Amino acid sequence: MSTAPTRGLHMQPTTPFSSYQLGASYDEMFSAASVPRHHYAALHRHLLDLPDEQMRRRKSVADQSFLHQGITFTVYGRDEGTERIFPHDLVPRIITSPEWSRVEQGLEQRIRALNEFLKDIYHEGRILNDNVVPREMVHSCRHFRREMRGIDVPKGIYITVVGTDLIRLPSGEFVVLEDNLRVPSGVSYMLTSRQVMKRVFPEWFRQTSVKPIEHYPQALLATLRSLAPEGRPDPTIVLLSPGVFNSAYFEHAFLARQMGIQLVEGRDLVVNDNILYMRTTTGLERVDVIYRRVDDDFIDPLAFRSDSILGVPGVFNAYRSGNVTLANAIGTGVADDKALYAYVPRIIRYYLNEDPILNNVETFLMTEDKERQHVIENLDKYVVKAVGESGGYGMLIGPHSTAQERAEFKDRILADPRNYIAQPTIQLSTAPCFIDGAIEPRHIDLRPYILFGDKVTIVPGGLTRVALKKGSLVVNSSQGGGSKDTWVVNE
Amino acid sequence: MLSRVADNLYWMSRYLERAEHTARLLDVQLGLILESGQEAGDGRWLRLVQCLGITAKPPPTEDHSRLIHWLAFDAASRSSIVSAISVARENARQVREMISSEMWEQVNRMYHEARALSAGGYQDRDPQDFLQTVITGSHLFRGLLAATMNHGEGWQFIRLGRYIERAGLVSTLLDVHFREYLPDGQTEIEQGDHLEWIGLLKSFTAFEAYCKVYTAELRAGRIAEFLLLNREFPHSVRYAVDNIQIALEKLPEGASTQGSSRLHRLSGRLQASLNFSQMDEILADGLSTYLADVQRQCIQIHHVLHQVYIDYPIETAIEA
């Protein structure tokens, strides 16, 4: 019998995977065409057995559930109707526990080193005196806060909540793409996505030992409690949100409810004699810890941007006096600066005297003449990022760019080299996604959430973000990305 | 409870009450024009604007459909039903976590329905469908409020908002109506005005309830008594004030003890006046004076409520 498929005669049975094309990227499910990796084998079988209409039905149940819970985000830069349901993919992403424990160790190492770095640059500045990190690089960062110099923060913890973006290289190695040390968001999608998946595919959870993540709110609360000012054994903790117009308002409300703490806005808080209070109907109530989801710039119009109406006048002085804890601390953004990122391996070695467990993506600094020259001549091969931007804005993806865009970026780089870095185009790994009735590979990344208080806590997995557009490498929700549930399983 | 949250709940409720009241008033007026079989004069429309306590300048009254548009659909007019619903929804949106999701969905649905019906121009539109939708939507909201939310502190602020608004709206309408149809010295209803007095009662869905108490014989004094002093009718001023008093008793003591007791004194005094006054004496002393006094006291209660629970100066409230 001929192996060449001939139309009509040797019809291959169509499976949901019929159109699954492996590319140059690492694929999470398949090690080779139609050969699932061991930890994906059970899911692969399930998907083969699940009739198409079943999958569609469950997809619609899941979508309804997201809709009713109002799990939405706001897209900036468009007019009305900017509130959208967060796109969600049903096929879970699976990571084995040995893989995960290495990631976990690497993240803990990185977070401890970055925290040491922050403590150092806001105090003696040893790493700057030793010329391991250029002083110029730190002081020119727009997130560096002179006001924080010499201030001791509770337990020396600057970065309480971190979301680190990891990607998987074609070799299968996890590397760090970006650290988010200011106000990382997305954890509510991780939690609600798991809730919905359990409702839609209970049988998958019965048959697989997926590590739980549901304790994240309790862990966050315990972490925040551990940072309360001295002498406040039963601290009042609040979540400070910019308000309903913020794109992550759903998440703020969700986390506050899950932790059982008040969701406050700047106008609910007042400072008197360096003590922070919230206005309640029964009078002023002292506040000890703020989990703030308001950026540094806006948190105190007396200390930072005076035009801010989101903040609390005087809160910085209350903070400096040690009467209230802010989590994260002020000025942490200097350590997730995209140019400083290139120095993180050196930072880890400097403070911990260890080799980094998780590597960085190769990064070219546009402040270095040679590196800049090289990148500008090869812009079509690189991804150029503006240092101060996030959310996938202000980026040039070389291979997908037009000559005009490249010319534009060249001018921008030359005008302000400190504001740009370049990285080689990286093939993010792909994972199976349910697209229009079939299963197709799409590019993904991974954002685990790290909590740092008395100890470091990382719930297993994190938020897997998906570039739902075919071939796209941009996973940000503002740019057409979605999410999927992330399972850490014992093999 | 956060002061801001209490404030949002209070205003959400006031604006919904206002939207419903405006819708019913407009609906009754449109009905009256049909029944009387004549085109309404400018006076009727000007009075309607007065009844609603609107201080903004209405568009010229010669073009009636334009005025109706202004009162019902015009999102740019702060006095319109659509605006009231938008403000109610905006308040609800900020406290989504405090109200039940059913309540949120209902107020959100009302908003979207109102927006959809108000799109487009103002000519040749039959507003009565819209008015009915608003009235029914508001009833549904109140049902959900009673059935799905904890009857705790937040609920009491919602109750306060509704009844403070209602007491003001009823007394304003009574005042305007009596001044027009029962000028000084007159005690009996003029034959030709019958429909107008039925309209007054219908503006509060009070016609049937009135008939059950006094029979269908309409007397101005009885109508005033019913809408002002009746203990059992939900749209009477007394009923509203009784509810204000109950809600205040259920609230915890506010930021300043002094303010709290002042608040209780104010609402207790108003309640006592409504409970023990005689209608003939009120009429003899001048209904208008009495109603103006009720309105003034309601405004005072509103201000002191805010001073005690929401806008208190921080010096008075630093915890010991």
PDB file of N, CA, C and O in Angstrom, chain A residues 68-70 72 80 83 232 244-245 249 253-254 257 262-265 267-268 270-272 277-286, chain B residues 1-6 8 90 93-97 105 115 153 157 252-255 308-315 317-319:
ATOM      1  N   HIS A  68     -19.858  36.486  32.850  1.00  0.00           N
ATOM      2  CA  HIS A  68     -20.699  36.783  34.003  1.00  0.00           C
ATOM      3  C   HIS A  68     -19.904  37.301  35.179  1.00  0.00           C
ATOM      4  O   HIS A  68     -20.377  38.123  35.944  1.00  0.00           O
ATOM      5  N   GLN A  69     -18.693  36.807  35.330  1.00  0.00           N
ATOM      6  CA  GLN A  69     -17.880  37.308  36.428  1.00  0.00           C
ATOM      7  C   GLN A  69     -17.307  38.690  36.109  1.00  0.00           C
ATOM      8  O   GLN A  69     -16.669  39.295  36.941  1.00  0.00           O
ATOM      9  N   GLY A  70     -17.517  39.130  34.866  1.00  0.00           N
ATOM     10  CA  GLY A  70     -17.011  40.452  34.491  1.00  0.00           C
ATOM     11  C   GLY A  70     -15.500  40.481  34.445  1.00  0.00           C
ATOM     12  O   GLY A  70     -14.880  41.464  34.820  1.00  0.00           O
ATOM     13  N   THR A  72     -12.751  41.290  32.796  1.00  0.00           N
ATOM     14  CA  THR A  72     -12.471  42.088  31.612  1.00  0.00           C
ATOM     15  C   THR A  72     -11.210  42.909  31.829  1.00  0.00           C
ATOM     16  O   THR A  72     -10.727  43.032  32.940  1.00  0.00           O
ATOM     17  N   GLU A  80     -14.648  54.084  22.318  1.00  0.00           N
ATOM     18  CA  GLU A  80     -15.602  53.388  23.185  1.00  0.00           C
ATOM     19  C   GLU A  80     -15.577  51.870  23.067  1.00  0.00           C
ATOM     20  O   GLU A  80     -14.993  51.315  22.172  1.00  0.00           O
ATOM     21  N   GLU A  83     -13.840  47.962  27.082  1.00  0.00           N
ATOM     22  CA  GLU A  83     -13.805  46.904  28.085  1.00  0.00           C
ATOM     23  C   GLU A  83     -14.055  45.570  27.394  1.00  0.00           C
ATOM     24  O   GLU A  83     -15.072  45.387  26.740  1.00  0.00           O
ATOM     25  N   ARG A 232       2.549  46.714  65.591  1.00  0.00           N
ATOM     26  CA  ARG A 232       1.170  46.644  65.091  1.00  0.00           C
ATOM     27  C   ARG A 232       0.844  45.171  64.900  1.00  0.00           C
ATOM     28  O   ARG A 232       0.862  44.655  63.774  1.00  0.00           O
ATOM     29  N   VAL A 244     -12.070  52.682  39.268  1.00  0.00           N
ATOM     30  CA  VAL A 244     -12.769  51.892  38.242  1.00  0.00           C
ATOM     31  C   VAL A 244     -12.248  52.083  36.838  1.00  0.00           C
ATOM     32  O   VAL A 244     -12.487  51.247  35.977  1.00  0.00           O
ATOM     33  N   PHE A 245     -11.575  53.200  36.585  1.00  0.00           N
ATOM     34  CA  PHE A 245     -11.142  53.439  35.210  1.00  0.00           C
ATOM     35  C   PHE A 245      -9.819  52.761  34.886  1.00  0.00           C
ATOM     36  O   PHE A 245      -9.381  52.747  33.754  1.00  0.00           O
ATOM     37  N   TYR A 249      -8.800  47.101  37.191  1.00  0.00           N
ATOM     38  CA  TYR A 249      -9.715  47.267  38.334  1.00  0.00           C
ATOM     39  C   TYR A 249     -10.385  45.958  38.733  1.00  0.00           C
ATOM     40  O   TYR A 249     -10.551  45.671  39.911  1.00  0.00           O
ATOM     41  N   ALA A 253     -10.383  44.523  42.645  1.00  0.00           N
ATOM     42  CA  ALA A 253     -11.588  44.164  43.389  1.00  0.00           C
ATOM     43  C   ALA A 253     -11.570  42.677  43.744  1.00  0.00           C
ATOM     44  O   ALA A 253     -11.911  42.281  44.854  1.00  0.00           O
ATOM     45  N   PHE A 254     -11.125  41.881  42.798  1.00  0.00           N
ATOM     46  CA  PHE A 254     -11.073  40.431  43.001  1.00  0.00           C
ATOM     47  C   PHE A 254     -10.141  40.074  44.164  1.00  0.00           C
ATOM     48  O   PHE A 254     -10.499  39.329  45.074  1.00  0.00           O
ATOM     49  N   ARG A 257     -11.404  41.170  47.600  1.00  0.00           N
ATOM     50  CA  ARG A 257     -12.482  40.311  48.084  1.00  0.00           C
ATOM     51  C   ARG A 257     -11.925  38.969  48.540  1.00  0.00           C
ATOM     52  O   ARG A 257     -12.293  38.453  49.585  1.00  0.00           O
ATOM     53  N   GLN A 262     -10.136  45.762  52.614  1.00  0.00           N
ATOM     54  CA  GLN A 262     -10.827  46.868  51.960  1.00  0.00           C
ATOM     55  C   GLN A 262     -10.132  47.246  50.661  1.00  0.00           C
ATOM     56  O   GLN A 262      -8.902  47.314  50.603  1.00  0.00           O
ATOM     57  N   LEU A 263     -10.932  47.522  49.649  1.00  0.00           N
ATOM     58  CA  LEU A 263     -10.436  48.088  48.401  1.00  0.00           C
ATOM     59  C   LEU A 263     -10.586  49.597  48.521  1.00  0.00           C
ATOM     60  O   LEU A 263     -11.696  50.092  48.623  1.00  0.00           O
ATOM     61  N   VAL A 264      -9.481  50.315  48.568  1.00  0.00           N
ATOM     62  CA  VAL A 264      -9.581  51.761  48.776  1.00  0.00           C
ATOM     63  C   VAL A 264      -9.016  52.516  47.578  1.00  0.00           C
ATOM     64  O   VAL A 264      -8.269  51.973  46.776  1.00  0.00           O
ATOM     65  N   GLU A 265      -9.414  53.776  47.487  1.00  0.00           N
ATOM     66  CA  GLU A 265      -8.830  54.691  46.512  1.00  0.00           C
ATOM     67  C   GLU A 265      -8.153  55.807  47.286  1.00  0.00           C
ATOM     68  O   GLU A 265      -8.401  55.979  48.485  1.00  0.00           O
ATOM     69  N   ARG A 267      -8.697  58.846  47.573  1.00  0.00           N
ATOM     70  CA  ARG A 267      -9.558  59.791  48.293  1.00  0.00           C
ATOM     71  C   ARG A 267     -10.156  59.201  49.567  1.00  0.00           C
ATOM     72  O   ARG A 267     -10.789  59.910  50.331  1.00  0.00           O
ATOM     73  N   ASP A 268      -9.990  57.886  49.781  1.00  0.00           N
ATOM     74  CA  ASP A 268     -10.476  57.288  51.026  1.00  0.00           C
ATOM     75  C   ASP A 268      -9.474  57.424  52.154  1.00  0.00           C
ATOM     76  O   ASP A 268      -9.773  57.094  53.299  1.00  0.00           O
ATOM     77  N   VAL A 270      -6.418  59.437  54.437  1.00  0.00           N
ATOM     78  CA  VAL A 270      -5.898  60.725  54.879  1.00  0.00           C
ATOM     79  C   VAL A 270      -4.714  60.485  55.800  1.00  0.00           C
ATOM     80  O   VAL A 270      -4.638  59.470  56.490  1.00  0.00           O
ATOM     81  N   VAL A 271      -3.788  61.428  55.779  1.00  0.00           N
ATOM     82  CA  VAL A 271      -2.635  61.338  56.673  1.00  0.00           C
ATOM     83  C   VAL A 271      -2.744  62.453  57.685  1.00  0.00           C
ATOM     84  O   VAL A 271      -3.006  63.603  57.336  1.00  0.00           O
ATOM     85  N   ASN A 272      -2.580  62.107  58.947  1.00  0.00           N
ATOM     86  CA  ASN A 272      -2.566  63.123  59.985  1.00  0.00           C
ATOM     87  C   ASN A 272      -1.411  62.798  60.910  1.00  0.00           C
ATOM     88  O   ASN A 272      -1.319  61.681  61.420  1.00  0.00           O
ATOM     89  N   TYR A 277      -4.801  57.019  57.729  1.00  0.00           N
ATOM     90  CA  TYR A 277      -6.134  56.545  58.120  1.00  0.00           C
ATOM     91  C   TYR A 277      -6.997  56.357  56.886  1.00  0.00           C
ATOM     92  O   TYR A 277      -6.782  57.000  55.866  1.00  0.00           O
ATOM     93  N   MET A 278      -8.032  55.497  57.022  1.00  0.00           N
ATOM     94  CA  MET A 278      -9.061  55.502  55.993  1.00  0.00           C
ATOM     95  C   MET A 278     -10.348  56.037  56.614  1.00  0.00           C
ATOM     96  O   MET A 278     -10.617  55.846  57.795  1.00  0.00           O
ATOM     97  N   ARG A 279     -11.109  56.719  55.759  1.00  0.00           N
ATOM     98  CA  ARG A 279     -12.372  57.284  56.222  1.00  0.00           C
ATOM     99  C   ARG A 279     -13.439  56.222  56.183  1.00  0.00           C
ATOM    100  O   ARG A 279     -13.783  55.725  55.118  1.00  0.00           O
ATOM    101  N   THR A 280     -13.986  55.893  57.334  1.00  0.00           N
ATOM    102  CA  THR A 280     -15.110  54.966  57.337  1.00  0.00           C
ATOM    103  C   THR A 280     -16.310  55.687  57.923  1.00  0.00           C
ATOM    104  O   THR A 280     -16.178  56.776  58.469  1.00  0.00           O
ATOM    105  N   THR A 281     -17.464  55.060  57.821  1.00  0.00           N
ATOM    106  CA  THR A 281     -18.671  55.710  58.319  1.00  0.00           C
ATOM    107  C   THR A 281     -18.639  55.854  59.831  1.00  0.00           C
ATOM    108  O   THR A 281     -19.355  56.661  60.392  1.00  0.00           O
ATOM    109  N   THR A 282     -17.804  55.060  60.504  1.00  0.00           N
ATOM    110  CA  THR A 282     -17.754  55.179  61.958  1.00  0.00           C
ATOM    111  C   THR A 282     -16.516  55.954  62.402  1.00  0.00           C
ATOM    112  O   THR A 282     -16.173  55.946  63.582  1.00  0.00           O
ATOM    113  N   GLY A 283     -15.849  56.599  61.481  1.00  0.00           N
ATOM    114  CA  GLY A 283     -14.701  57.420  61.855  1.00  0.00           C
ATOM    115  C   GLY A 283     -13.445  56.980  61.144  1.00  0.00           C
ATOM    116  O   GLY A 283     -13.495  56.158  60.236  1.00  0.00           O
ATOM    117  N   LEU A 284     -12.313  57.553  61.538  1.00  0.00           N
ATOM    118  CA  LEU A 284     -11.061  57.224  60.865  1.00  0.00           C
ATOM    119  C   LEU A 284     -10.497  55.942  61.447  1.00  0.00           C
ATOM    120  O   LEU A 284     -10.493  55.743  62.653  1.00  0.00           O
ATOM    121  N   GLU A 285     -10.009  55.078  60.554  1.00  0.00           N
ATOM    122  CA  GLU A 285      -9.439  53.821  61.014  1.00  0.00           C
ATOM    123  C   GLU A 285      -8.000  53.766  60.526  1.00  0.00           C
ATOM    124  O   GLU A 285      -7.726  54.007  59.353  1.00  0.00           O
ATOM    125  N   ARG A 286      -7.091  53.447  61.437  1.00  0.00           N
ATOM    126  CA  ARG A 286      -5.674  53.457  61.069  1.00  0.00           C
ATOM    127  C   ARG A 286      -5.352  52.333  60.080  1.00  0.00           C
ATOM    128  O   ARG A 286      -5.842  51.216  60.217  1.00  0.00           O
TER     129      ARG A 286
ATOM    130  N   MET B   1     -17.573  50.425  57.212  1.00  0.00           N
ATOM    131  CA  MET B   1     -17.737  50.652  55.788  1.00  0.00           C
ATOM    132  C   MET B   1     -17.040  51.955  55.394  1.00  0.00           C
ATOM    133  O   MET B   1     -17.118  52.946  56.115  1.00  0.00           O
ATOM    134  N   LEU B   2     -16.382  51.927  54.227  1.00  0.00           N
ATOM    135  CA  LEU B   2     -15.716  53.148  53.775  1.00  0.00           C
ATOM    136  C   LEU B   2     -16.756  54.241  53.515  1.00  0.00           C
ATOM    137  O   LEU B   2     -17.826  53.976  52.976  1.00  0.00           O
ATOM    138  N   SER B   3     -16.406  55.464  53.882  1.00  0.00           N
ATOM    139  CA  SER B   3     -17.329  56.579  53.679  1.00  0.00           C
ATOM    140  C   SER B   3     -17.695  56.739  52.210  1.00  0.00           C
ATOM    141  O   SER B   3     -18.834  57.012  51.862  1.00  0.00           O
ATOM    142  N   ARG B   4     -16.689  56.565  51.343  1.00  0.00           N
ATOM    143  CA  ARG B   4     -16.948  56.723  49.915  1.00  0.00           C
ATOM    144  C   ARG B   4     -17.983  55.713  49.434  1.00  0.00           C
ATOM    145  O   ARG B   4     -18.853  56.023  48.622  1.00  0.00           O
ATOM    146  N   VAL B   5     -17.881  54.500  49.948  1.00  0.00           N
ATOM    147  CA  VAL B   5     -18.815  53.455  49.544  1.00  0.00           C
ATOM    148  C   VAL B   5     -20.230  53.822  49.977  1.00  0.00           C
ATOM    149  O   VAL B   5     -21.183  53.720  49.200  1.00  0.00           O
ATOM    150  N   ALA B   6     -20.355  54.300  51.222  1.00  0.00           N
ATOM    151  CA  ALA B   6     -21.668  54.714  51.718  1.00  0.00           C
ATOM    152  C   ALA B   6     -22.235  55.829  50.833  1.00  0.00           C
ATOM    153  O   ALA B   6     -23.415  55.823  50.479  1.00  0.00           O
ATOM    154  N   ASN B   8     -21.509  56.456  47.655  1.00  0.00           N
ATOM    155  CA  ASN B   8     -21.906  55.913  46.352  1.00  0.00           C
ATOM    156  C   ASN B   8     -23.266  55.204  46.431  1.00  0.00           C
ATOM    157  O   ASN B   8     -24.104  55.364  45.547  1.00  0.00           O
ATOM    158  N   GLU B  90     -23.074  54.843  37.424  1.00  0.00           N
ATOM    159  CA  GLU B  90     -21.675  55.175  37.708  1.00  0.00           C
ATOM    160  C   GLU B  90     -21.380  54.977  39.198  1.00  0.00           C
ATOM    161  O   GLU B  90     -20.336  54.461  39.575  1.00  0.00           O
ATOM    162  N   ARG B  93     -21.220  51.251  39.833  1.00  0.00           N
ATOM    163  CA  ARG B  93     -20.008  50.660  39.275  1.00  0.00           C
ATOM    164  C   ARG B  93     -18.844  50.755  40.247  1.00  0.00           C
ATOM    165  O   ARG B  93     -17.974  49.894  40.297  1.00  0.00           O
ATOM    166  N   GLN B  94     -18.834  51.830  41.030  1.00  0.00           N
ATOM    167  CA  GLN B  94     -17.716  52.018  41.953  1.00  0.00           C
ATOM    168  C   GLN B  94     -17.845  51.159  43.198  1.00  0.00           C
ATOM    169  O   GLN B  94     -16.925  51.083  43.999  1.00  0.00           O
ATOM    170  N   VAL B  95     -19.016  50.582  43.391  1.00  0.00           N
ATOM    171  CA  VAL B  95     -19.202  49.743  44.577  1.00  0.00           C
ATOM    172  C   VAL B  95     -19.743  48.377  44.174  1.00  0.00           C
ATOM    173  O   VAL B  95     -20.482  47.748  44.912  1.00  0.00           O
ATOM    174  N   ARG B  96     -19.340  47.940  42.995  1.00  0.00           N
ATOM    175  CA  ARG B  96     -19.812  46.654  42.484  1.00  0.00           C
ATOM    176  C   ARG B  96     -19.616  45.530  43.467  1.00  0.00           C
ATOM    177  O   ARG B  96     -20.390  44.587  43.504  1.00  0.00           O
ATOM    178  N   GLU B  97     -18.564  45.637  44.253  1.00  0.00           N
ATOM    179  CA  GLU B  97     -18.272  44.562  45.187  1.00  0.00           C
ATOM    180  C   GLU B  97     -19.218  44.585  46.383  1.00  0.00           C
ATOM    181  O   GLU B  97     -19.322  43.618  47.107  1.00  0.00           O
ATOM    182  N   GLU B 105     -26.214  43.964  37.708  1.00  0.00           N
ATOM    183  CA  GLU B 105     -26.643  43.624  36.352  1.00  0.00           C
ATOM    184  C   GLU B 105     -27.912  44.388  35.975  1.00  0.00           C
ATOM    185  O   GLU B 105     -28.064  44.834  34.844  1.00  0.00           O
ATOM    186  N   ARG B 115     -29.797  53.993  27.129  1.00  0.00           N
ATOM    187  CA  ARG B 115     -28.908  54.541  26.110  1.00  0.00           C
ATOM    188  C   ARG B 115     -29.387  54.166  24.711  1.00  0.00           C
ATOM    189  O   ARG B 115     -29.391  54.990  23.805  1.00  0.00           O
ATOM    190  N   GLU B 153     -25.417  47.763  56.878  1.00  0.00           N
ATOM    191  CA  GLU B 153     -25.176  49.204  56.866  1.00  0.00           C
ATOM    192  C   GLU B 153     -25.373  49.801  55.465  1.00  0.00           C
ATOM    193  O   GLU B 153     -26.025  50.834  55.304  1.00  0.00           O
ATOM    194  N   PHE B 157     -27.950  52.847  53.913  1.00  0.00           N
ATOM    195  CA  PHE B 157     -27.619  54.062  53.154  1.00  0.00           C
ATOM    196  C   PHE B 157     -28.438  54.127  51.862  1.00  0.00           C
ATOM    197  O   PHE B 157     -28.837  55.212  51.428  1.00  0.00           O
ATOM    198  N   PRO B 252     -24.634  52.449  62.608  1.00  0.00           N
ATOM    199  CA  PRO B 252     -23.763  52.579  63.776  1.00  0.00           C
ATOM    200  C   PRO B 252     -23.520  54.061  64.057  1.00  0.00           C
ATOM    201  O   PRO B 252     -23.761  54.911  63.200  1.00  0.00           O
ATOM    202  N   GLU B 253     -23.039  54.345  65.253  1.00  0.00           N
ATOM    203  CA  GLU B 253     -22.762  55.743  65.578  1.00  0.00           C
ATOM    204  C   GLU B 253     -21.660  56.271  64.662  1.00  0.00           C
ATOM    205  O   GLU B 253     -20.684  55.594  64.398  1.00  0.00           O
ATOM    206  N   GLY B 254     -21.815  57.475  64.164  1.00  0.00           N
ATOM    207  CA  GLY B 254     -20.868  58.024  63.199  1.00  0.00           C
ATOM    208  C   GLY B 254     -19.597  58.531  63.840  1.00  0.00           C
ATOM    209  O   GLY B 254     -19.327  58.276  65.019  1.00  0.00           O
ATOM    210  N   ALA B 255     -18.812  59.258  63.034  1.00  0.00           N
ATOM    211  CA  ALA B 255     -17.495  59.686  63.470  1.00  0.00           C
ATOM    212  C   ALA B 255     -17.577  60.660  64.644  1.00  0.00           C
ATOM    213  O   ALA B 255     -16.699  60.668  65.498  1.00  0.00           O
ATOM    214  N   VAL B 308     -21.716  63.598  59.358  1.00  0.00           N
ATOM    215  CA  VAL B 308     -21.454  62.586  60.376  1.00  0.00           C
ATOM    216  C   VAL B 308     -20.737  61.376  59.785  1.00  0.00           C
ATOM    217  O   VAL B 308     -19.798  60.851  60.382  1.00  0.00           O
ATOM    218  N   TYR B 309     -21.153  60.942  58.602  1.00  0.00           N
ATOM    219  CA  TYR B 309     -20.629  59.669  58.100  1.00  0.00           C
ATOM    220  C   TYR B 309     -19.642  59.801  56.945  1.00  0.00           C
ATOM    221  O   TYR B 309     -18.878  58.894  56.679  1.00  0.00           O
ATOM    222  N   ILE B 310     -19.677  60.911  56.229  1.00  0.00           N
ATOM    223  CA  ILE B 310     -18.917  60.929  54.980  1.00  0.00           C
ATOM    224  C   ILE B 310     -17.881  62.060  54.912  1.00  0.00           C
ATOM    225  O   ILE B 310     -16.690  61.793  54.805  1.00  0.00           O
ATOM    226  N   ASP B 311     -18.315  63.292  55.031  1.00  0.00           N
ATOM    227  CA  ASP B 311     -17.369  64.409  54.880  1.00  0.00           C
ATOM    228  C   ASP B 311     -16.895  64.979  56.206  1.00  0.00           C
ATOM    229  O   ASP B 311     -16.654  66.173  56.299  1.00  0.00           O
ATOM    230  N   TYR B 312     -16.789  64.151  57.227  1.00  0.00           N
ATOM    231  CA  TYR B 312     -16.431  64.724  58.528  1.00  0.00           C
ATOM    232  C   TYR B 312     -15.015  65.281  58.505  1.00  0.00           C
ATOM    233  O   TYR B 312     -14.135  64.771  57.819  1.00  0.00           O
ATOM    234  N   PRO B 313     -14.771  66.372  59.257  1.00  0.00           N
ATOM    235  CA  PRO B 313     -13.411  66.899  59.342  1.00  0.00           C
ATOM    236  C   PRO B 313     -12.540  65.935  60.133  1.00  0.00           C
ATOM    237  O   PRO B 313     -13.010  65.351  61.127  1.00  0.00           O
ATOM    238  N   ILE B 314     -11.302  65.716  59.670  1.00  0.00           N
ATOM    239  CA  ILE B 314     -10.520  64.654  60.306  1.00  0.00           C
ATOM    240  C   ILE B 314     -10.154  64.974  61.752  1.00  0.00           C
ATOM    241  O   ILE B 314      -9.968  64.080  62.554  1.00  0.00           O
ATOM    242  N   GLU B 315     -10.098  66.264  62.120  1.00  0.00           N
ATOM    243  CA  GLU B 315      -9.712  66.600  63.502  1.00  0.00           C
ATOM    244  C   GLU B 315     -10.694  66.010  64.505  1.00  0.00           C
ATOM    245  O   GLU B 315     -10.313  65.605  65.596  1.00  0.00           O
ATOM    246  N   ALA B 317     -12.197  63.324  64.300  1.00  0.00           N
ATOM    247  CA  ALA B 317     -12.379  61.881  64.201  1.00  0.00           C
ATOM    248  C   ALA B 317     -11.118  61.063  64.454  1.00  0.00           C
ATOM    249  O   ALA B 317     -11.128  59.860  64.295  1.00  0.00           O
ATOM    250  N   ILE B 318     -10.028  61.716  64.841  1.00  0.00           N
ATOM    251  CA  ILE B 318      -8.818  60.953  65.117  1.00  0.00           C
ATOM    252  C   ILE B 318      -9.110  59.990  66.260  1.00  0.00           C
ATOM    253  O   ILE B 318      -9.578  60.382  67.314  1.00  0.00           O
ATOM    254  N   GLU B 319      -8.810  58.726  66.022  1.00  0.00           N
ATOM    255  CA  GLU B 319      -9.182  57.739  67.039  1.00  0.00           C
ATOM    256  C   GLU B 319      -8.344  57.946  68.306  1.00  0.00           C
ATOM    257  O   GLU B 319      -7.187  58.352  68.262  1.00  0.00           O
TER     258      GLU B 319
END
